Structure formats: structure tokens, C-alpha cells
Coordinates of C-alpha atoms and ligand atoms in Angstrom, one line a residue:
X30 CA -56.5 -59.1 -24.3
X31 CA -57.9 -62.3 -26.7
X32 CA -61.1 -63.1 -28.2
X33 CA -62.4 -66.1 -29.6
X34 CA -65.2 -65.4 -31.7
X35 CA -67.3 -67.3 -34.1
X36 CA -66.5 -70.6 -32.0
X37 CA -69.0 -72.8 -30.3
X38 CA -68.2 -73.4 -26.4
X39 CA -67.7 -76.5 -24.6
X40 CA -68.6 -75.4 -21.6
X41 CA -69.6 -77.4 -18.0
X42 CA -73.1 -77.8 -18.4
X43 CA -73.9 -77.5 -22.2
X44 CA -72.4 -75.9 -25.9
X45 CA -73.1 -72.6 -25.8
X46 CA -73.6 -70.2 -29.0
X47 CA -73.2 -66.8 -29.6
X48 CA -70.6 -66.1 -27.6
X49 CA -67.5 -64.2 -27.8
X50 CA -64.3 -66.3 -25.2
X51 CA -62.6 -62.8 -24.0
X52 CA -59.0 -64.2 -21.7
X53 CA -56.0 -62.9 -20.9
X54 CA -53.8 -65.8 -19.0
X55 CA -56.6 -66.6 -17.4
X56 CA -60.6 -66.3 -19.3
X57 CA -62.1 -62.8 -18.3
X58 CA -65.6 -63.2 -19.8
X59 CA -68.2 -64.7 -22.0
X60 CA -69.8 -61.8 -23.6
X61 CA -72.8 -62.4 -25.6
X62 CA -71.3 -62.7 -29.7
X63 CA -73.9 -58.8 -30.0
X64 CA -72.0 -56.9 -27.9
X65 CA -68.6 -54.6 -28.6
X66 CA -65.3 -55.7 -28.8
X67 CA -63.0 -53.9 -26.0
X68 CA -60.6 -51.7 -28.5
X69 CA -57.1 -53.7 -29.2
X70 CA -58.4 -57.2 -28.7
X71 CA -56.6 -59.5 -30.1
X72 CA -59.6 -61.5 -32.0
X73 CA -59.3 -64.8 -33.1
X74 CA -62.0 -66.7 -36.0
X75 CA -63.2 -70.3 -34.3
X76 CA -65.0 -70.7 -38.7
X77 CA -67.5 -72.0 -36.5
X78 CA -65.8 -74.9 -35.0
X79 CA -65.5 -76.3 -31.1
X80 CA -63.5 -74.5 -28.3
X81 CA -63.3 -76.9 -25.5
X82 CA -60.6 -76.1 -21.9
X83 CA -57.1 -77.9 -23.1
X84 CA -57.5 -81.3 -22.2
X85 CA -55.3 -82.7 -18.8
X86 CA -53.8 -86.6 -18.5
X87 CA -53.3 -87.8 -15.8
X88 CA -51.4 -90.4 -16.8
X89 CA -48.3 -90.0 -19.8
X90 CA -44.6 -91.8 -19.2
X91 CA -43.5 -89.9 -22.1
X92 CA -44.0 -89.1 -25.9
X93 CA -41.2 -87.9 -28.5
X94 CA -39.0 -90.9 -28.5
X95 CA -38.5 -89.7 -24.8
X96 CA -39.6 -92.2 -21.4
X97 CA -40.6 -88.9 -17.9
X98 CA -37.6 -91.0 -16.6
X99 CA -35.0 -90.8 -19.4
X100 CA -31.8 -88.9 -17.6
X101 CA -31.5 -87.0 -20.7
X102 CA -31.5 -83.1 -20.0
X103 CA -33.8 -82.1 -22.8
X104 CA -36.3 -85.2 -22.1
X105 CA -38.8 -83.7 -20.2
X106 CA -39.6 -80.5 -22.2
X107 CA -39.7 -82.6 -25.2
X108 CA -42.5 -84.7 -24.0
X109 CA -44.5 -81.4 -22.6
X110 CA -44.2 -79.9 -26.2
X111 CA -45.4 -83.1 -27.6
X112 CA -48.6 -83.6 -25.8
X113 CA -49.0 -79.7 -25.8
X114 CA -48.9 -80.2 -29.4
X115 CA -51.7 -82.5 -29.6
X116 CA -54.0 -79.8 -26.9
X117 CA -53.0 -81.6 -23.6
X118 CA -52.4 -78.5 -21.6
X119 CA -51.7 -80.1 -18.3
X120 CA -50.6 -83.2 -17.8
X121 CA -49.1 -85.6 -14.1
X122 CA -45.8 -87.3 -14.9
X123 CA -45.4 -91.2 -14.5
X124 CA -43.8 -92.9 -13.2
X125 CA -42.8 -97.2 -13.9
X126 CA -41.8 -99.5 -11.6
X127 CA -38.0 -99.5 -12.2
X128 CA -34.9 -99.8 -10.4
X129 CA -35.3 -97.5 -7.3
X130 CA -32.6 -95.3 -8.2
X131 CA -34.0 -94.6 -11.2
X132 CA -36.9 -94.1 -9.6
X133 CA -35.2 -91.2 -7.2
X134 CA -33.5 -89.3 -9.9
X135 CA -36.3 -89.5 -11.7
X136 CA -38.8 -87.7 -9.4
X137 CA -35.7 -85.5 -8.6
X138 CA -35.7 -84.2 -12.3
X139 CA -38.9 -84.2 -12.5
X140 CA -39.7 -82.5 -9.2
X141 CA -37.1 -79.4 -11.0
X142 CA -39.3 -79.4 -13.9
X143 CA -42.0 -78.6 -11.9
X144 CA -40.3 -75.9 -10.3
X145 CA -39.0 -74.7 -13.5
X146 CA -42.2 -73.8 -14.3
X147 CA -44.1 -74.6 -17.4
X148 CA -41.4 -75.0 -21.2
X149 CA -41.9 -72.7 -23.8
X150 CA -44.8 -74.0 -25.7
X151 CA -44.6 -77.4 -23.2
X152 CA -47.7 -78.3 -20.7
X153 CA -47.8 -77.3 -18.1
X154 CA -46.0 -80.7 -15.8
X155 CA -48.5 -80.5 -12.6
X156 CA -46.9 -83.3 -10.2
X157 CA -46.1 -86.3 -9.6
X158 CA -48.1 -89.9 -10.3
X159 CA -46.2 -93.2 -9.2
X160 CA -47.0 -96.1 -11.2
X161 CA -45.5 -99.0 -8.6
X162 CA -43.3 -100.6 -7.7
X163 CA -45.6 -101.7 -4.9
X164 CA -48.2 -104.0 -8.0
X165 CA -49.6 -107.3 -8.8
X166 CA -46.7 -110.1 -9.8
X167 CA -49.7 -111.6 -10.6
X168 CA -51.4 -108.5 -12.4
X169 CA -47.9 -106.7 -13.8
X170 CA -49.1 -105.6 -17.7
X171 CA -45.8 -104.8 -19.3
X172 CA -45.1 -103.9 -16.3
X173 CA -41.0 -104.9 -14.8
X174 CA -41.9 -106.1 -11.5
X175 CA -40.1 -108.9 -9.9
X176 CA -41.3 -109.9 -6.6
X177 CA -44.2 -107.9 -4.4
X178 CA -42.3 -104.8 -2.8
X179 CA -43.6 -103.6 0.0
X180 CA -43.6 -99.8 0.6
X181 CA -41.6 -98.9 4.1
X182 CA -41.6 -95.5 5.7
X183 CA -37.9 -95.0 4.3
X184 CA -38.6 -95.3 1.4
X185 CA -41.1 -93.4 1.0
X186 CA -39.8 -91.0 3.0
X187 CA -37.0 -89.9 0.6
X188 CA -39.1 -90.2 -1.7
X189 CA -41.1 -87.6 -0.8
X190 CA -38.3 -86.4 0.4
X191 CA -36.8 -85.9 -3.6
X192 CA -40.3 -85.4 -4.6
X193 CA -40.2 -81.7 -2.8
X194 CA -43.9 -82.6 -2.0
X195 CA -44.6 -82.7 -5.6
X196 CA -45.5 -86.9 -5.6
X197 CA -49.7 -86.5 -6.3
X198 CA -50.3 -89.2 -6.6
X199 CA -49.4 -93.1 -5.7
X200 CA -50.8 -96.7 -7.1
X201 CA -50.0 -99.4 -5.7
X202 CA -52.1 -103.7 -5.2
X203 CA -53.8 -103.2 -2.1
X204 CA -53.5 -107.1 -1.3
X205 CA -50.6 -106.5 -0.9
X206 CA -49.1 -107.3 2.6
X207 CA -49.2 -104.6 6.0
X208 CA -46.7 -101.8 4.2
X209 CA -50.6 -100.4 2.7
X210 CA -52.0 -99.3 5.4
X211 CA -48.1 -97.7 6.0
X212 CA -48.5 -95.6 3.0
X213 CA -52.3 -95.6 3.3
X214 CA -51.6 -93.3 6.2
X215 CA -48.7 -91.8 4.7
X216 CA -50.9 -90.7 1.5
X217 CA -53.5 -89.3 4.0
X218 CA -51.5 -87.3 5.5
X219 CA -50.0 -85.6 2.4
X220 CA -53.3 -85.1 -0.1
X221 CA -51.8 -87.1 -2.0
X222 CA -54.7 -89.7 -4.8
X223 CA -54.2 -92.7 -3.9
X224 CA -55.6 -95.5 -6.9
X225 CA -56.0 -99.1 -7.5
X226 CA -53.2 -100.5 -9.9
X227 CA -52.3 -103.6 -11.2
X228 CA -54.3 -105.5 -8.9
X229 CA -55.6 -109.0 -8.1
X230 CA -57.4 -108.2 -5.3
X231 CA -61.1 -109.0 -5.4
X232 CA -63.8 -107.2 -4.8
X233 CA -64.0 -106.9 -1.0
X234 CA -60.7 -106.3 -1.0
X235 CA -60.8 -103.4 -3.2
X236 CA -63.9 -102.0 -1.6
X237 CA -62.1 -102.3 1.7
X238 CA -59.1 -100.7 0.4
X239 CA -61.8 -97.2 -0.6
X240 CA -62.1 -97.2 2.4
X241 CA -58.4 -96.9 3.3
X242 CA -58.7 -93.7 0.7
X243 CA -57.8 -96.1 -2.0
X244 CA -60.1 -93.6 -4.0
X245 CA -59.4 -93.7 -7.8
X246 CA -58.7 -97.6 -10.1
X247 CA -55.9 -97.3 -13.0
X248 CA -56.9 -97.8 -15.6
X249 CA -60.3 -99.6 -15.2
X250 CA -59.9 -102.8 -17.4
X251 CA -56.6 -102.9 -17.9
X252 CA -54.6 -105.7 -15.1
X253 CA -57.1 -104.6 -13.4
X254 CA -60.1 -107.8 -12.1
X255 CA -63.8 -108.6 -13.1
X256 CA -65.8 -111.8 -11.3
X257 CA -64.1 -114.1 -10.7
X258 CA -63.4 -118.3 -8.9
X259 CA -61.1 -118.1 -6.2
X260 CA -60.6 -122.5 -5.2
X261 CA -64.3 -123.4 -4.8
X262 CA -65.6 -120.4 -4.6
X263 CA -66.7 -117.2 -6.4
X264 CA -65.6 -113.5 -6.4
X265 CA -66.8 -110.1 -7.9
X266 CA -63.1 -108.2 -9.3
X267 CA -62.2 -104.2 -9.2
X268 CA -64.5 -104.5 -12.2
X269 CA -67.5 -104.8 -10.3
X270 CA -66.3 -101.9 -7.4
X271 CA -66.0 -99.3 -9.0
X272 CA -69.7 -100.1 -10.4
X273 CA -71.0 -100.7 -6.9
X274 CA -68.7 -97.8 -5.4
X275 CA -70.6 -93.7 -6.3
X276 CA -67.6 -93.0 -4.3
X277 CA -64.8 -94.2 -6.2
X278 CA -63.1 -92.1 -9.8
X279 CA -61.8 -95.1 -12.8
X280 CA -59.9 -93.9 -15.8
X281 CA -60.3 -95.6 -19.2
X282 CA -57.3 -95.6 -21.5
X283 CA -58.6 -93.9 -24.8
X284 CA -56.2 -94.4 -27.9
X285 CA -58.9 -96.7 -29.1
X286 CA -57.0 -100.2 -28.5
X287 CA -56.7 -100.6 -25.2
X288 CA -60.6 -100.8 -24.2
X289 CA -63.7 -102.0 -26.8
X290 CA -66.4 -99.7 -27.7
X291 CA -69.4 -101.2 -26.4
X292 CA -67.1 -101.1 -22.1
X293 CA -66.1 -97.6 -22.4
X294 CA -70.1 -97.3 -23.4
X295 CA -70.8 -99.8 -20.2
X296 CA -68.8 -97.6 -18.1
X297 CA -69.9 -94.2 -19.6
X298 CA -73.1 -95.1 -18.8
X299 CA -72.5 -96.7 -15.0
X300 CA -70.4 -94.2 -13.4
X301 CA -71.4 -91.1 -15.5
X302 CA -68.5 -88.8 -16.9
X303 CA -68.4 -86.9 -13.6
X304 CA -66.3 -90.0 -12.4
X305 CA -64.7 -91.1 -15.7
X306 CA -61.1 -89.9 -16.9
X307 CA -60.0 -90.4 -20.1
X308 CA -55.9 -90.6 -20.4
X309 CA -53.0 -91.9 -22.9
X310 CA -50.9 -94.0 -20.3
X311 CA -49.1 -92.3 -23.1
X312 CA -45.2 -94.4 -23.9
X313 CA -42.3 -93.1 -24.8
X314 CA -43.9 -93.5 -28.4
X315 CA -46.2 -91.5 -28.6
X316 CA -46.6 -88.7 -31.8
X317 CA -43.3 -90.6 -33.2
X318 CA -43.8 -92.9 -36.3
X319 CA -41.2 -95.9 -34.5
X320 CA -42.1 -99.2 -34.9
X321 CA -39.8 -100.7 -31.7
X322 CA -39.5 -98.6 -28.6
X323 CA -38.5 -99.1 -25.1
X324 CA -41.0 -99.1 -22.7
X325 CA -39.7 -96.8 -19.7
X326 CA -36.0 -95.6 -18.9
X327 CA -33.8 -96.3 -21.5
X328 CA -30.9 -98.0 -20.2
X329 CA -33.2 -100.6 -17.8
X330 CA -36.5 -100.3 -19.5
X331 CA -38.6 -103.2 -21.7
X332 CA -37.9 -102.9 -25.1
X333 CA -41.3 -103.3 -26.8
X334 CA -42.5 -103.1 -30.8
X335 CA -45.4 -100.3 -31.9
X336 CA -47.3 -101.4 -34.3
X337 CA -51.7 -100.8 -35.0
X338 CA -51.3 -98.0 -33.5
X339 CA -50.3 -99.1 -30.2
X340 CA -47.3 -100.3 -28.2
X341 CA -46.7 -104.4 -27.5
X342 CA -44.3 -106.8 -26.1
X343 CA -42.2 -108.5 -28.5
X344 CA -44.0 -112.3 -27.6
X345 CA -47.3 -109.7 -28.4
X346 CA -48.9 -111.2 -24.5
X347 CA -50.2 -107.6 -23.5
X348 CA -50.0 -103.9 -24.6
X349 CA -47.2 -101.9 -23.2
X350 CA -48.7 -98.8 -23.1
X351 CA -50.2 -96.3 -25.9
X352 CA -48.9 -94.1 -28.3
X353 CA -52.4 -91.6 -28.6
X354 CA -51.8 -88.5 -27.1
X355 CA -55.2 -86.9 -26.0
X356 CA -56.7 -85.6 -29.4
X357 CA -56.4 -88.9 -30.2
X358 CA -58.9 -90.4 -26.6
X359 CA -61.0 -87.7 -27.3
X360 CA -61.9 -88.2 -31.1
X361 CA -62.0 -92.2 -29.5
X362 CA -65.0 -91.6 -27.9
X363 CA -66.8 -90.1 -30.1
X364 CA -66.4 -92.6 -32.5
X365 CA -67.5 -94.8 -29.7
X366 CA -70.9 -92.7 -29.4
X367 CA -70.4 -91.1 -26.3
X368 CA -71.9 -87.2 -26.2
X369 CA -70.2 -85.0 -27.5
X370 CA -70.5 -83.0 -24.0
X371 CA -69.6 -85.8 -21.9
X372 CA -66.2 -86.8 -23.5
X373 CA -65.1 -83.6 -23.6
X374 CA -65.8 -83.0 -19.5
X375 CA -64.1 -87.1 -19.1
X376 CA -60.5 -85.7 -21.1
X377 CA -60.8 -82.1 -18.9
X378 CA -63.2 -81.3 -15.9
X379 CA -62.8 -84.7 -14.3
X380 CA -59.4 -85.2 -14.2
X381 CA -58.4 -81.7 -13.8
X382 CA -61.1 -82.3 -9.7
X383 CA -59.8 -86.3 -9.1
X384 CA -56.7 -84.0 -8.9
X385 CA -57.7 -81.8 -7.2
X386 CA -57.2 -79.0 -9.4
X387 CA -60.2 -78.1 -10.8
X388 CA -60.0 -74.2 -9.6
X389 CA -57.8 -73.7 -12.4
X390 CA -57.9 -76.2 -15.3
X391 CA -60.9 -78.1 -17.1
X392 CA -63.5 -75.7 -17.8
X393 CA -63.9 -72.7 -20.0
X394 CA -64.3 -70.8 -16.9
X395 CA -64.2 -67.0 -15.8
X396 CA -61.4 -67.3 -13.3
X397 CA -59.8 -70.2 -15.1
X398 CA -56.2 -70.9 -16.7
X399 CA -56.9 -70.0 -20.1
X400 CA -55.8 -73.7 -21.9
X401 CA -58.5 -72.9 -24.9
X402 CA -58.5 -75.7 -27.8
X403 CA -59.6 -74.9 -31.3
X404 CA -60.8 -77.8 -33.1
X405 CA -62.9 -78.2 -36.8
X406 CA -65.7 -79.8 -38.0
X407 CA -64.1 -83.2 -38.0
X408 CA -63.0 -82.4 -34.7
X409 CA -58.7 -81.7 -36.1
X410 CA -57.3 -79.9 -33.2
X411 CA -56.0 -76.0 -35.2
X412 CA -55.4 -74.3 -32.2
X413 CA -54.2 -74.9 -28.6
X414 CA -54.1 -72.1 -26.0
X415 CA -52.1 -72.8 -22.4
X416 CA -51.5 -69.5 -19.9
X417 CA -53.6 -67.3 -23.5
X418 CA -49.9 -68.2 -25.3
X419 CA -50.8 -69.9 -28.7
X420 CA -49.0 -72.3 -28.8
X421 CA -50.3 -73.9 -32.0
Ligands
ZN513 ZN1 -49.1 -96.4 -16.8

């Protein structure tokens, strides 16, 4: 058993002082610091810094030079190690729109990696997140969508079978054709989270999609809509729908580049930290000093440049994913003025709840996995425990 002493414990409801966090693979107890420790306990001194649950990233494509769709044998583990070293103790692997065969192969490899279990010094890979390919060609961002593609039963069945049931989330543009009803029914039957992404929908369409089961919005403000004119009629957009409907959860790219300060604060003010998850949406250059990179799988992806801490299409017409890690997202929220407990919640418990894993992940509570982060007084990451093992 280990014990973290002399730290401020950031729990879902309060910052606790004068407490000791006792854990093995799971959190065993939160004890009064004046109580004697059980015999044989290894103590870790937090030196007065904050102690947080491990970050949970709902949306990540890669890092450390690799994309989750790369065929290289070591790619998945390398990405999991890179993000773990930056405090992400659990994540969902996101696939980008790409040729069908690359998606099929990628999903199969990811399923195998989930089956193998957490690699040494790596994050827990909890599920597969399909970002597309059923996205709107008119709000595509940097994704390589060529014409609408409609979800069909054949493709959905094949993807789900290859994933061994590990697909936990599907993103789509709900304004696309009849295939969306089929997708909604497919996801509902299997407990898959549906999210509105890269969409040109207006608020009416987004709210109708919510009724069909699209309860989440992928990177709000990025490839989503706000109030706009269609012909001579003014419509509200996806952003207004997200604010109007309390049941909708959202994610924001927290790299400090995609979302300005006022927008992040507005989103927290309206939705509350319970409904806002911060994500990296990290691409392969995250955690490297590359100045050029590839968005998506290495042979079929899109060449991009990396400058000013963000990936961009070479003509600078669009951002092409972030190069952030979750420690950057957490610090960005704090720098923007989000209160500590809210910033922590949006990087931990809120994403865990959205993904349906909060019984194990996302909070410093007895019985949860011992995924624990130690920070210094400037919120620099000093230590990472995953399942009780110190990996940094
Ligand atoms: Zn993405």
C-alpha cells in the first residue's frame, strides 16, 4: 500500500487539506493526516502541491510521432506512453476519416490492444471513438471527407465486429440523409455514445438529433455552427442547441489555441463543469518538436505544418488538430480563469461520466482505480500513478 501525504486532495466537491490518500491498485481510504499510517506503507510526499485524479481524454488521435491508425506494431503503445507521461491515465482512441480498409485495419488493431491491457507506463485504452467518416463535406475542418458517405448496416456491422464490441462512441453529422436513423438505432442497441461532429446542422436539426440519441457535441465551436442565415431565414446553430438543452454534453479543445478565453468561460458559465469535458484532439505531433507532420494515418493522411503550438493545413486555412496533452488543457483552463475544482472536473470526472466509466475513473474516491496525479505549486506535473503504479 502507498500513502500520499502533505497534499491538497482535489475531490469532486472540494479541495481537502490535512488528509492522507491511501491506495493500492485502487483508492483504499482518505484518512485524517494525524492518524498513524498502517505498518509497511510507502509514503509519497506531495510537498504541499495538489493531488488530482488522472486525466481522462475522450478525443485523441495520436502523439509521440504516431497516429492510432498507423500500422507500425509499436504505434499504439507509444501513443499511450506519451499521453500517460503527461497525466492522461485513461483515454479513448479516435479514428479520423480515411479509406475504409485503413479504418477496418485500425479498428482491428485497436481492439487487440484493448484486449492486451495497459502497456507498461502507458494509459488505459478504454475504447474506440470513430470521428466520422459520416461527416459534412461543408464543415469538414481538416478531415479528408470527399462527398457524403451514408452509414449502412453492412459497414456498421463490419466495424463493430472487427472492434470486438469496443466501439464506444461514433461522431456524425446528423443532417446527412436517412442513414442517420439507422446509425442512431444501431448505437442505441449497443450503448454507443453518439456525438454531433463536423456538421452544418442548424439548431432544429441538432435538437432533433438529440432526441434520436446524439447527446454529445464534438469539439464545440470547431466545425460546428452558430446563428446563421439559410436563404432569407435566420437559424440558430449547434452551439445554441447545446446551450438550450441541458441534457447535451460538450467537449472543448483545451490547447489554448482553438478556443479563446472568453468562449471557454462562457461555455463553463452556461453549461457548468458537469457538462463540459476538455479534450486534446491531439494528432501525432503531440509531445514532439516536429514542425511538419501528417494528420491521420501516415501513408494516406494529410500533410500539415506545426507552428505556434498547433497543427495547421499548409495553406493555413484551417487548424488540423492540436499538439496538446491533457496537462496543457488543464493549465489552459486555469490560466483562462476557470476555478480549480471546475478545471479539474472537466479533465477527469466529467469525461469519465460522459464515457460511462465514472465507477472506475475520474475521481479520488474510495474504490476508484488509483489513477493519481501530483502537481507542484505552479501546476507543473510532478508524478503520475496508474492503477497504483508510479509511471512518472
Ligand atoms: Zn478529432
